[in-house]
Coordinates of C-alpha atoms in Angstrom, one line a residue:
M1 CA -83.7 58.6 89.7
Q2 CA -82.6 56.4 92.8
Q3 CA -79.0 55.8 93.0
T4 CA -77.0 52.9 93.5
N5 CA -75.3 51.6 96.1
L6 CA -72.0 52.3 94.5
E7 CA -73.0 56.2 93.9
C8 CA -73.7 56.9 97.8
I9 CA -70.7 55.8 98.5
F10 CA -69.0 58.1 96.4
A11 CA -71.1 61.0 97.4
I12 CA -70.4 60.2 101.1
R13 CA -66.6 60.2 99.9
K14 CA -66.7 63.5 97.8
S15 CA -66.0 65.6 100.9
N16 CA -62.7 64.0 101.2
S17 CA -60.3 65.7 99.1
L18 CA -57.9 63.0 98.4
N19 CA -58.5 60.0 96.2
T20 CA -57.9 56.6 97.8
T21 CA -56.6 53.5 95.8
L22 CA -56.3 50.4 97.1
C23 CA -53.8 48.0 95.0
L24 CA -53.9 44.3 95.3
D25 CA -50.7 42.2 94.3
F26 CA -51.9 38.0 94.4
G27 CA -48.4 36.6 93.6
N28 CA -47.1 33.1 93.9
T29 CA -45.4 33.4 97.3
R30 CA -47.0 36.5 99.3
I31 CA -50.5 38.6 98.6
K32 CA -49.7 41.8 99.3
Y33 CA -51.6 45.3 98.8
A34 CA -51.0 48.9 99.1
V35 CA -52.7 51.9 99.6
F36 CA -52.2 55.3 97.8
H37 CA -53.7 58.6 98.6
D38 CA -53.6 60.5 95.4
D39 CA -50.3 59.9 94.0
Q40 CA -48.4 58.9 97.1
L41 CA -47.9 55.5 98.4
H42 CA -49.1 55.8 101.9
H43 CA -49.2 51.9 103.2
T44 CA -48.3 48.2 102.3
E45 CA -48.8 45.3 103.9
I46 CA -48.7 41.4 103.3
L47 CA -52.3 39.6 103.8
E48 CA -52.7 35.6 104.9
N49 CA -54.5 35.0 102.0
D50 CA -57.0 36.0 99.4
R51 CA -60.2 35.7 100.8
V52 CA -62.9 38.1 101.3
D53 CA -62.5 38.3 104.7
Q54 CA -59.0 39.4 104.6
I55 CA -60.0 42.0 101.8
R56 CA -63.0 43.4 104.1
P57 CA -61.2 44.8 106.8
L58 CA -59.1 46.7 104.4
I59 CA -62.2 48.2 102.6
D60 CA -63.6 49.5 106.1
R61 CA -60.3 50.8 107.1
F62 CA -59.1 52.7 104.0
K63 CA -62.5 53.6 102.4
P64 CA -61.1 53.1 98.6
D65 CA -62.9 54.9 95.7
K66 CA -60.7 52.7 93.2
S67 CA -59.4 49.6 93.4
I68 CA -57.3 47.3 90.9
L69 CA -56.1 43.6 91.2
S70 CA -53.0 42.3 89.7
S71 CA -52.9 38.2 90.4
V72 CA -51.1 35.1 89.0
I73 CA -53.0 32.8 91.5
H74 CA -56.7 31.2 91.0
H75 CA -57.7 33.1 93.7
D76 CA -61.1 33.7 95.3
P77 CA -63.6 35.0 92.7
A78 CA -65.6 36.7 95.8
V79 CA -62.6 39.0 96.1
E80 CA -63.3 41.0 92.7
T81 CA -67.3 41.1 94.0
L82 CA -67.0 42.9 96.9
L83 CA -64.3 44.7 95.0
K84 CA -67.0 45.8 92.4
E85 CA -69.6 46.3 95.2
S86 CA -67.6 48.9 96.9
T87 CA -65.3 50.9 94.8
V88 CA -64.2 51.7 91.1
F89 CA -62.7 48.3 90.3
H90 CA -60.4 47.4 87.6
K91 CA -58.7 43.7 86.9
L92 CA -55.2 43.6 85.1
S93 CA -55.4 41.8 82.2
H94 CA -54.3 41.6 78.4
L95 CA -57.3 43.9 77.6
T96 CA -56.7 46.5 80.1
R97 CA -55.5 50.0 79.0
L98 CA -51.7 50.6 79.3
P99 CA -49.3 53.1 78.1
F100 CA -47.3 51.0 76.1
T101 CA -48.1 48.5 73.7
V102 CA -47.2 44.1 73.9
T103 CA -45.2 43.3 70.5
V104 CA -44.8 39.8 72.1
G105 CA -46.7 36.6 69.9
K106 CA -49.2 36.0 72.3
P107 CA -50.1 39.3 74.6
E108 CA -52.7 37.6 76.8
T109 CA -49.8 35.1 78.4
V110 CA -48.0 37.6 79.8
G111 CA -48.6 37.9 83.3
A112 CA -50.2 40.6 85.2
D113 CA -47.2 41.6 87.7
R114 CA -45.4 42.0 84.6
L115 CA -47.5 44.1 82.8
A116 CA -47.6 46.5 86.1
L117 CA -43.7 46.2 86.1
A118 CA -43.6 48.0 82.3
A119 CA -46.2 50.5 83.2
A120 CA -44.2 51.4 86.1
A121 CA -40.9 51.9 83.7
V122 CA -42.8 53.9 81.5
H123 CA -44.5 55.9 84.2
F124 CA -41.3 56.8 85.6
F125 CA -38.5 56.6 82.9
P126 CA -40.2 58.0 79.5
K127 CA -38.9 57.4 76.5
K128 CA -36.0 55.6 77.9
N129 CA -34.9 52.1 77.2
N130 CA -35.8 50.1 80.4
L131 CA -34.8 46.8 82.0
V132 CA -37.2 46.1 84.7
I133 CA -35.8 42.8 87.2
G134 CA -38.8 41.6 89.1
L135 CA -37.2 39.2 92.0
G136 CA -40.2 37.2 93.4
S137 CA -40.9 33.3 92.9
A138 CA -39.5 33.8 89.5
I139 CA -37.1 35.9 88.7
T140 CA -38.5 38.0 85.2
Y141 CA -36.7 40.6 83.0
N142 CA -38.7 42.9 81.6
F143 CA -37.5 45.6 78.5
I144 CA -39.4 48.5 77.1
N145 CA -38.0 50.1 74.7
Q146 CA -37.6 54.0 74.3
Y147 CA -40.8 54.1 71.8
H148 CA -43.0 52.5 75.0
Q149 CA -42.8 48.8 73.4
F150 CA -43.1 45.8 75.7
L151 CA -40.8 43.8 74.0
G152 CA -40.4 40.6 76.6
G153 CA -37.6 39.3 78.3
G154 CA -36.7 36.1 80.4
I155 CA -38.0 34.2 82.8
S156 CA -35.8 32.3 85.3
P157 CA -36.0 30.6 88.8
G158 CA -36.4 32.5 91.5
L159 CA -34.6 32.2 95.4
E160 CA -37.3 29.9 96.9
M161 CA -37.2 27.4 94.2
R162 CA -33.4 27.5 94.1
F163 CA -33.2 26.5 97.5
R164 CA -36.0 24.0 97.1
S165 CA -34.5 22.0 93.9
L166 CA -31.2 21.4 96.2
K167 CA -33.4 19.8 98.7
D168 CA -35.7 17.9 96.2
Y169 CA -33.5 16.7 93.9
T170 CA -30.5 15.7 96.0
A171 CA -30.5 13.1 98.6
L172 CA -29.0 14.9 101.6
L173 CA -28.8 18.8 101.4
P174 CA -31.3 20.4 103.5
M175 CA -34.1 23.0 102.8
V176 CA -32.2 26.5 103.7
K177 CA -33.7 29.6 104.2
K178 CA -32.8 32.9 102.5
D179 CA -30.5 35.2 104.3
W180 CA -28.3 38.3 103.9
N181 CA -25.6 37.3 106.0
F182 CA -23.1 34.7 104.9
P183 CA -19.6 35.0 103.7
L184 CA -18.1 34.5 100.1
V185 CA -16.5 30.9 100.8
G186 CA -19.1 28.8 102.9
Y187 CA -17.8 27.0 106.2
D188 CA -20.4 24.5 106.4
T189 CA -23.4 23.0 104.2
R190 CA -26.2 25.9 104.9
T191 CA -23.3 28.8 104.3
N192 CA -22.3 26.7 101.1
I193 CA -25.6 27.3 99.8
L194 CA -26.5 30.4 100.8
S195 CA -23.2 31.8 98.8
G196 CA -23.7 29.4 96.0
V197 CA -27.6 30.5 95.2
I198 CA -27.3 34.1 96.3
I199 CA -24.1 35.3 94.4
G200 CA -24.6 33.0 91.9
T201 CA -28.0 34.3 91.4
A202 CA -26.4 37.7 91.3
K203 CA -23.9 37.0 88.6
E204 CA -26.6 35.7 86.3
I205 CA -28.3 39.1 87.0
D206 CA -25.1 40.9 85.8
G207 CA -24.9 39.1 83.2
M208 CA -27.9 39.5 81.8
I209 CA -27.6 43.1 82.2
D210 CA -24.4 42.6 80.4
V211 CA -26.0 41.1 77.4
Y212 CA -28.8 43.4 77.0
L213 CA -26.0 46.2 77.2
E214 CA -24.5 44.7 74.4
K215 CA -27.5 44.7 72.0
Y216 CA -29.4 47.9 73.2
G217 CA -26.5 50.2 74.6
N218 CA -27.5 52.7 77.9
F219 CA -30.6 52.1 79.4
N220 CA -32.2 52.3 83.1
V221 CA -31.9 49.1 85.3
V222 CA -34.9 48.9 87.6
L223 CA -34.4 46.2 90.2
T224 CA -37.7 45.3 92.4
G225 CA -39.8 42.3 94.2
G226 CA -39.2 40.8 97.5
D227 CA -36.1 39.2 97.1
A228 CA -34.4 42.3 95.8
P229 CA -32.8 43.3 99.0
F230 CA -30.8 40.1 98.9
F231 CA -29.1 41.5 95.5
A232 CA -28.6 44.9 95.5
R233 CA -25.2 45.4 97.3
H234 CA -23.7 42.1 94.9
L235 CA -24.2 43.7 91.4
K236 CA -22.0 45.6 89.7
N237 CA -24.1 47.0 87.2
K238 CA -25.5 50.4 87.9
I239 CA -29.2 50.0 88.9
F240 CA -32.2 51.6 90.7
A241 CA -34.0 49.8 94.1
D242 CA -37.4 50.2 94.3
F243 CA -39.0 47.9 96.3
E244 CA -42.5 48.9 95.5
F245 CA -42.1 49.4 91.7
L246 CA -44.9 47.3 91.1
Y247 CA -47.5 48.8 93.2
K248 CA -46.7 52.1 91.5
G249 CA -47.2 50.6 88.3
L250 CA -50.7 49.4 89.5
Y251 CA -51.5 52.7 91.0
A252 CA -50.7 54.3 87.0
I253 CA -52.6 51.8 85.2
S254 CA -55.5 52.4 87.8
E255 CA -55.5 55.9 86.9
T256 CA -55.9 55.3 83.0
N257 CA -58.6 52.9 83.5
N258 CA -60.8 53.7 86.5
Y259 CA -63.1 56.5 86.2
L260 CA -64.7 58.3 89.1

């Protein structure tokens, strides 16, 4: 029987003892990827866009055996075709085999990024209640109980939305870029906005953790996402800060759904 192109690719790669997985995260703000050799995170980087000319060099460079895509945007469909031709590929969706159950009313509406965060929580903190807070374009609060049930959570505006809303809905306030270096008491318009938005958001996060504590008692809190570094030092509650948590969740899901 004649081998398919994909079978030939993997026959060549069998001499390599490591399995390589390419994890792609197409978010609203950033297009990112991570490479795992077996279960070890090897490399992460931000891409310029979601087109094939950005993905093909990754295939040539890392020669992944498996790939997984989490996308919350309308990405270039040719990317999926390329990944299917070059790797054992899985697209994260509500049809994905997951290590937890989704008990919300409409499972198909849960964002792929939130599914990945929940998978990472179950993988690294099994049999515990977990609140995973993703700090990206939006802030997502994702609660997974000790029975591995994703109960949902909350969504609120991320930093970029808050800064932009001040510019767009006022006559004179400027657009301010994120910066961790600012005083509590702002001394000009820029530092007033930085203090109000970042410290105000930190207090929102602390407040959300507090109300979850009142209802569920002790649980793990994981802070992750591109904006997480702006908040870790401003929170009073104990947290685990893991900026690669979503990638680790994608890898765990890939292992469950992709078979060589």
